[in-house]
């Protein structure tokens, strides 16, 4: 059985805050405590705040550009003139506006994603393991859209001590057929499930998942940086408009 809850006791996080101590205190005060095999899911926003990843809202477009490795697609709203960019960020994540966010931030500011979510997850996992003497995993979650589907879900952008993929290839289904491509991203699934109890405006930025201790292991396990599909395996490297423009240019002999 899997149980998930969101501990209380975490106030607004400010730049320079000792997030390891704050999260540890919240877990210590939780009636359910913390035990070996638990997975702590932490909203990326509080890590960014503690790291001081604030930028003036006036500089939003420049901040997006600075975080961008590659523009995947862009579209201008004819009514407002504003342009939305789907980009691959320096973290390898493909997302709108490189994950730059203005929600739940002080007026006049925006927030960048953490500098290195896997490293942040590892530091927190080490701290919790040392403090409580139990093996726990840590996931850093962020809200992202998905290709071909409306709405957003929370997904893993950082991981430490957690198996991010549950590799079922080579096993069999209920009818005895061999599974050849089944590779659930359990890190994303856990982050989405955790968001059901964390919410977006409840003041509970962390959640504890209990019941999947089989996924918790060494801090040397691959992090969430292994999840995004970019580079040679990316089948959708460009948006429709961009691909059409390139094809048109190639047909004219311009490229």
mmCIF file of C-alpha atoms in Angstrom:
data_model
loop_
_atom_site.group_PDB
_atom_site.id
_atom_site.type_symbol
_atom_site.label_atom_id
_atom_site.label_comp_id
_atom_site.label_asym_id
_atom_site.label_seq_id
_atom_site.Cartn_x
_atom_site.Cartn_y
_atom_site.Cartn_z
ATOM 1 C CA UNK A 1 0.000 0.000 0.000
ATOM 2 C CA UNK A 2 1.208 3.488 -0.836
ATOM 3 C CA UNK A 3 0.462 6.448 1.423
ATOM 4 C CA UNK A 4 1.301 10.086 0.727
ATOM 5 C CA UNK A 5 1.037 13.084 3.012
ATOM 6 C CA UNK A 6 2.236 16.667 3.106
ATOM 7 C CA UNK A 7 3.835 17.736 6.415
ATOM 8 C CA UNK A 8 3.059 21.167 7.831
ATOM 9 C CA UNK A 9 5.439 23.658 9.375
ATOM 10 C CA UNK A 10 7.269 25.163 6.419
ATOM 11 C CA UNK A 11 6.899 28.928 6.215
ATOM 12 C CA UNK A 12 7.821 31.190 3.306
ATOM 13 C CA UNK A 13 11.334 30.387 2.133
ATOM 14 C CA UNK A 14 13.742 33.258 1.625
ATOM 15 C CA UNK A 15 17.120 33.497 -0.065
ATOM 16 C CA UNK A 16 19.842 31.788 1.956
ATOM 17 C CA UNK A 17 17.445 29.723 4.066
ATOM 18 C CA UNK A 18 18.816 26.459 5.499
ATOM 19 C CA UNK A 19 16.414 24.262 3.586
ATOM 20 C CA UNK A 20 17.931 21.015 4.844
ATOM 21 C CA UNK A 21 17.237 22.017 8.461
ATOM 22 C CA UNK A 22 13.774 23.407 7.645
ATOM 23 C CA UNK A 23 12.639 20.260 5.849
ATOM 24 C CA UNK A 24 14.230 18.037 8.479
ATOM 25 C CA UNK A 25 12.390 19.891 11.251
ATOM 26 C CA UNK A 26 9.065 19.574 9.400
ATOM 27 C CA UNK A 27 9.570 15.843 8.990
ATOM 28 C CA UNK A 28 10.598 15.428 12.622
ATOM 29 C CA UNK A 29 7.437 17.215 13.759
ATOM 30 C CA UNK A 30 5.145 15.221 11.457
ATOM 31 C CA UNK A 31 2.971 12.649 13.262
ATOM 32 C CA UNK A 32 3.938 10.092 10.618
ATOM 33 C CA UNK A 33 7.658 10.777 11.029
ATOM 34 C CA UNK A 34 10.176 9.520 8.527
ATOM 35 C CA UNK A 35 11.394 5.975 8.023
ATOM 36 C CA UNK A 36 13.664 3.954 5.787
ATOM 37 C CA UNK A 37 12.275 3.609 2.264
ATOM 38 C CA UNK A 38 10.349 6.883 2.339
ATOM 39 C CA UNK A 39 10.646 9.242 -0.619
ATOM 40 C CA UNK A 40 10.521 12.981 0.062
ATOM 41 C CA UNK A 41 9.156 15.014 -2.844
ATOM 42 C CA UNK A 42 10.175 18.672 -2.723
ATOM 43 C CA UNK A 43 8.692 21.445 -4.845
ATOM 44 C CA UNK A 44 11.502 22.991 -6.887
ATOM 45 C CA UNK A 45 10.300 26.484 -6.069
ATOM 46 C CA UNK A 46 11.461 26.391 -2.460
ATOM 47 C CA UNK A 47 14.885 25.182 -3.567
ATOM 48 C CA UNK A 48 15.089 28.055 -6.055
ATOM 49 C CA UNK A 49 14.065 30.524 -3.361
ATOM 50 C CA UNK A 50 16.658 29.216 -0.916
ATOM 51 C CA UNK A 51 19.274 29.458 -3.672
ATOM 52 C CA UNK A 52 18.288 33.064 -4.365
ATOM 53 C CA UNK A 53 17.286 32.385 -7.964
ATOM 54 C CA UNK A 54 15.186 35.553 -8.139
ATOM 55 C CA UNK A 55 15.250 37.827 -11.178
ATOM 56 C CA UNK A 56 13.452 41.108 -11.801
ATOM 57 C CA UNK A 57 10.217 40.532 -13.704
ATOM 58 C CA UNK A 58 11.308 43.245 -16.126
ATOM 59 C CA UNK A 59 14.154 40.974 -17.228
ATOM 60 C CA UNK A 60 11.906 37.939 -17.853
ATOM 61 C CA UNK A 61 12.619 37.544 -21.585
ATOM 62 C CA UNK A 62 16.349 37.981 -21.069
ATOM 63 C CA UNK A 63 16.247 35.408 -18.269
ATOM 64 C CA UNK A 64 14.479 32.910 -20.509
ATOM 65 C CA UNK A 65 17.061 33.474 -23.226
ATOM 66 C CA UNK A 66 19.919 32.984 -20.758
ATOM 67 C CA UNK A 67 18.449 29.670 -19.577
ATOM 68 C CA UNK A 68 17.798 28.452 -23.131
ATOM 69 C CA UNK A 69 20.007 26.017 -25.030
ATOM 70 C CA UNK A 70 17.647 25.542 -27.981
ATOM 71 C CA UNK A 71 14.303 26.978 -29.069
ATOM 72 C CA UNK A 72 11.968 24.106 -29.924
ATOM 73 C CA UNK A 73 8.906 26.130 -30.920
ATOM 74 C CA UNK A 74 7.543 29.630 -30.562
ATOM 75 C CA UNK A 75 4.173 31.202 -31.202
ATOM 76 C CA UNK A 76 3.035 34.820 -31.050
ATOM 77 C CA UNK A 77 -0.419 35.682 -29.750
ATOM 78 C CA UNK A 78 -1.918 38.030 -32.391
ATOM 79 C CA UNK A 79 -4.144 39.685 -29.799
ATOM 80 C CA UNK A 80 -1.414 40.552 -27.289
ATOM 81 C CA UNK A 81 1.729 40.417 -29.382
ATOM 82 C CA UNK A 82 3.436 38.294 -26.728
ATOM 83 C CA UNK A 83 5.474 35.283 -27.806
ATOM 84 C CA UNK A 84 5.495 31.966 -25.998
ATOM 85 C CA UNK A 85 8.679 29.936 -26.359
ATOM 86 C CA UNK A 86 9.025 26.212 -25.805
ATOM 87 C CA UNK A 87 12.716 25.655 -25.215
ATOM 88 C CA UNK A 88 15.294 23.143 -24.100
ATOM 89 C CA UNK A 89 16.902 24.621 -21.018
ATOM 90 C CA UNK A 90 20.466 24.211 -19.783
ATOM 91 C CA UNK A 91 19.095 21.446 -17.508
ATOM 92 C CA UNK A 92 17.941 19.453 -20.545
ATOM 93 C CA UNK A 93 14.284 20.081 -19.709
ATOM 94 C CA UNK A 94 11.957 20.986 -22.585
ATOM 95 C CA UNK A 95 9.377 23.405 -21.220
ATOM 96 C CA UNK A 96 7.596 26.683 -21.763
ATOM 97 C CA UNK A 97 9.734 29.716 -20.898
ATOM 98 C CA UNK A 98 12.607 27.521 -19.648
ATOM 99 C CA UNK A 99 10.683 26.990 -16.417
ATOM 100 C CA UNK A 100 10.872 30.688 -15.487
ATOM 101 C CA UNK A 101 7.929 31.254 -13.153
ATOM 102 C CA UNK A 102 6.126 34.192 -11.555
ATOM 103 C CA UNK A 103 3.660 32.341 -9.313
ATOM 104 C CA UNK A 104 4.119 32.481 -5.531
ATOM 105 C CA UNK A 105 6.992 34.948 -5.814
ATOM 106 C CA UNK A 106 7.325 38.486 -4.393
ATOM 107 C CA UNK A 107 5.838 41.263 -6.524
ATOM 108 C CA UNK A 108 8.126 42.373 -9.316
ATOM 109 C CA UNK A 109 10.174 39.177 -9.324
ATOM 110 C CA UNK A 110 10.306 35.901 -11.186
ATOM 111 C CA UNK A 111 12.052 32.691 -10.255
ATOM 112 C CA UNK A 112 14.457 30.513 -12.207
ATOM 113 C CA UNK A 113 14.715 26.767 -11.758
ATOM 114 C CA UNK A 114 17.354 25.507 -9.287
ATOM 115 C CA UNK A 115 20.949 25.683 -10.420
ATOM 116 C CA UNK A 116 21.382 21.882 -10.281
ATOM 117 C CA UNK A 117 18.269 19.992 -9.091
ATOM 118 C CA UNK A 118 20.044 16.612 -8.899
ATOM 119 C CA UNK A 119 22.769 18.097 -6.706
ATOM 120 C CA UNK A 120 20.162 19.790 -4.504
ATOM 121 C CA UNK A 121 18.299 16.495 -4.141
ATOM 122 C CA UNK A 122 21.519 14.686 -3.252
ATOM 123 C CA UNK A 123 22.505 17.229 -0.613
ATOM 124 C CA UNK A 124 19.065 16.999 0.980
ATOM 125 C CA UNK A 125 19.053 13.196 0.887
ATOM 126 C CA UNK A 126 22.481 13.084 2.551
ATOM 127 C CA UNK A 127 21.300 15.493 5.245
ATOM 128 C CA UNK A 128 18.111 13.538 5.986
ATOM 129 C CA UNK A 129 19.902 10.196 6.030
ATOM 130 C CA UNK A 130 22.483 11.542 8.468
ATOM 131 C CA UNK A 131 19.931 13.241 10.714
ATOM 132 C CA UNK A 132 17.413 10.397 10.981
ATOM 133 C CA UNK A 133 19.647 7.388 10.365
ATOM 134 C CA UNK A 134 17.375 5.966 7.656
ATOM 135 C CA UNK A 135 17.708 5.485 3.909
ATOM 136 C CA UNK A 136 15.360 7.905 2.187
ATOM 137 C CA UNK A 137 15.141 9.143 -1.380
ATOM 138 C CA UNK A 138 14.499 12.687 -2.572
ATOM 139 C CA UNK A 139 12.731 13.927 -5.682
ATOM 140 C CA UNK A 140 12.583 17.555 -6.804
ATOM 141 C CA UNK A 141 9.358 18.282 -8.681
ATOM 142 C CA UNK A 142 8.238 21.001 -11.047
ATOM 143 C CA UNK A 143 4.995 21.631 -12.905
ATOM 144 C CA UNK A 144 5.379 21.025 -16.637
ATOM 145 C CA UNK A 145 3.158 20.743 -19.673
ATOM 146 C CA UNK A 146 3.181 17.687 -21.934
ATOM 147 C CA UNK A 147 3.178 17.354 -25.691
ATOM 148 C CA UNK A 148 -0.215 16.514 -27.202
ATOM 149 C CA UNK A 149 -2.109 16.994 -23.914
ATOM 150 C CA UNK A 150 -3.695 20.024 -22.287
ATOM 151 C CA UNK A 151 -2.976 20.865 -18.678
ATOM 152 C CA UNK A 152 0.116 20.271 -16.582
ATOM 153 C CA UNK A 153 1.426 17.679 -14.155
ATOM 154 C CA UNK A 154 4.274 17.655 -11.676
ATOM 155 C CA UNK A 155 7.358 15.855 -12.967
ATOM 156 C CA UNK A 156 10.786 15.055 -11.561
ATOM 157 C CA UNK A 157 13.589 17.480 -12.401
ATOM 158 C CA UNK A 158 15.879 16.295 -9.609
ATOM 159 C CA UNK A 159 16.449 12.932 -7.944
ATOM 160 C CA UNK A 160 18.770 11.306 -5.433
ATOM 161 C CA UNK A 161 18.646 7.822 -3.972
ATOM 162 C CA UNK A 162 15.601 6.951 -6.081
ATOM 163 C CA UNK A 163 15.295 4.689 -9.110
ATOM 164 C CA UNK A 164 13.778 7.042 -11.691
ATOM 165 C CA UNK A 165 12.801 4.324 -14.213
ATOM 166 C CA UNK A 166 11.176 1.005 -13.383
ATOM 167 C CA UNK A 167 12.561 -1.189 -16.150
ATOM 168 C CA UNK A 168 9.995 -3.859 -17.016
ATOM 169 C CA UNK A 169 11.626 -4.836 -20.301
ATOM 170 C CA UNK A 170 12.154 -8.563 -20.505
ATOM 171 C CA UNK A 171 9.377 -9.355 -18.031
ATOM 172 C CA UNK A 172 5.940 -10.608 -19.114
ATOM 173 C CA UNK A 173 2.425 -9.181 -19.006
ATOM 174 C CA UNK A 174 -0.630 -10.893 -17.509
ATOM 175 C CA UNK A 175 -0.998 -12.983 -20.676
ATOM 176 C CA UNK A 176 2.612 -14.097 -20.627
ATOM 177 C CA UNK A 177 3.739 -11.848 -23.478
ATOM 178 C CA UNK A 178 7.216 -10.391 -23.173
ATOM 179 C CA UNK A 179 7.415 -6.653 -22.540
ATOM 180 C CA UNK A 180 9.984 -5.082 -24.849
ATOM 181 C CA UNK A 181 9.605 -1.308 -24.402
ATOM 182 C CA UNK A 182 7.817 -0.833 -21.060
ATOM 183 C CA UNK A 183 9.862 1.626 -19.001
ATOM 184 C CA UNK A 184 7.628 3.597 -16.597
ATOM 185 C CA UNK A 185 9.156 6.830 -15.338
ATOM 186 C CA UNK A 186 8.226 6.204 -11.726
ATOM 187 C CA UNK A 187 9.938 9.412 -10.618
ATOM 188 C CA UNK A 188 7.426 11.439 -12.642
ATOM 189 C CA UNK A 189 4.549 9.302 -11.404
ATOM 190 C CA UNK A 190 5.552 9.825 -7.775
ATOM 191 C CA UNK A 191 5.888 13.593 -8.270
ATOM 192 C CA UNK A 192 2.433 13.800 -9.838
ATOM 193 C CA UNK A 193 0.923 11.730 -7.030
ATOM 194 C CA UNK A 194 2.651 13.877 -4.403
ATOM 195 C CA UNK A 195 1.204 17.038 -5.932
ATOM 196 C CA UNK A 196 -2.298 15.762 -5.168
ATOM 197 C CA UNK A 197 -1.592 16.351 -1.474
ATOM 198 C CA UNK A 198 0.841 19.283 -1.743
ATOM 199 C CA UNK A 199 -1.350 21.447 -3.962
ATOM 200 C CA UNK A 200 -0.311 24.812 -5.398
ATOM 201 C CA UNK A 201 -1.425 27.239 -2.699
ATOM 202 C CA UNK A 202 -1.640 25.260 0.545
ATOM 203 C CA UNK A 203 1.739 26.203 2.007
ATOM 204 C CA UNK A 204 2.837 22.560 1.979
ATOM 205 C CA UNK A 205 5.730 22.371 -0.480
ATOM 206 C CA UNK A 206 6.923 18.867 0.424
ATOM 207 C CA UNK A 207 5.285 15.468 0.540
ATOM 208 C CA UNK A 208 6.343 12.053 1.785
ATOM 209 C CA UNK A 209 5.630 8.908 -0.227
ATOM 210 C CA UNK A 210 5.638 5.682 1.769
ATOM 211 C CA UNK A 211 5.237 2.216 0.307
ATOM 212 C CA UNK A 212 7.757 2.225 -2.560
ATOM 213 C CA UNK A 213 10.891 1.502 -0.607
ATOM 214 C CA UNK A 214 11.896 -0.848 -3.413
ATOM 215 C CA UNK A 215 12.759 2.270 -5.426
ATOM 216 C CA UNK A 216 15.082 3.724 -2.767
ATOM 217 C CA UNK A 217 18.762 2.941 -3.070
ATOM 218 C CA UNK A 218 22.246 4.355 -3.339
ATOM 219 C CA UNK A 219 22.855 8.065 -3.782
ATOM 220 C CA UNK A 220 24.911 7.044 -6.816
ATOM 221 C CA UNK A 221 21.755 6.098 -8.741
ATOM 222 C CA UNK A 222 21.221 8.138 -11.941
ATOM 223 C CA UNK A 223 19.419 11.418 -11.312
ATOM 224 C CA UNK A 224 16.534 13.104 -13.076
ATOM 225 C CA UNK A 225 18.875 14.561 -15.686
ATOM 226 C CA UNK A 226 18.579 11.152 -17.399
ATOM 227 C CA UNK A 227 14.823 11.570 -17.964
ATOM 228 C CA UNK A 228 14.491 14.228 -20.722
ATOM 229 C CA UNK A 229 14.667 12.800 -24.222
ATOM 230 C CA UNK A 230 16.817 15.223 -26.173
ATOM 231 C CA UNK A 231 19.570 14.962 -28.760
ATOM 232 C CA UNK A 232 19.642 12.035 -31.223
ATOM 233 C CA UNK A 233 16.678 10.233 -29.587
ATOM 234 C CA UNK A 234 14.399 13.294 -29.802
ATOM 235 C CA UNK A 235 11.837 12.662 -32.556
ATOM 236 C CA UNK A 236 10.243 16.102 -32.204
ATOM 237 C CA UNK A 237 13.138 18.513 -32.113
ATOM 238 C CA UNK A 238 11.221 21.363 -33.749
ATOM 239 C CA UNK A 239 7.761 22.837 -33.650
ATOM 240 C CA UNK A 240 5.501 22.711 -36.700
ATOM 241 C CA UNK A 241 6.155 26.295 -37.798
ATOM 242 C CA UNK A 242 9.921 25.927 -37.391
ATOM 243 C CA UNK A 243 10.046 22.611 -39.263
ATOM 244 C CA UNK A 244 7.863 24.021 -42.050
ATOM 245 C CA UNK A 245 10.084 27.098 -42.412
ATOM 246 C CA UNK A 246 13.220 24.941 -42.578
ATOM 247 C CA UNK A 247 11.647 22.663 -45.154
ATOM 248 C CA UNK A 248 10.527 25.630 -47.245
ATOM 249 C CA UNK A 249 13.999 27.139 -47.104
ATOM 250 C CA UNK A 250 15.578 23.839 -48.094
ATOM 251 C CA UNK A 251 13.170 23.536 -51.028
ATOM 252 C CA UNK A 252 14.193 26.983 -52.254
ATOM 253 C CA UNK A 253 17.829 26.086 -51.880
ATOM 254 C CA UNK A 254 18.325 28.639 -49.098
ATOM 255 C CA UNK A 255 19.735 26.068 -46.721
#
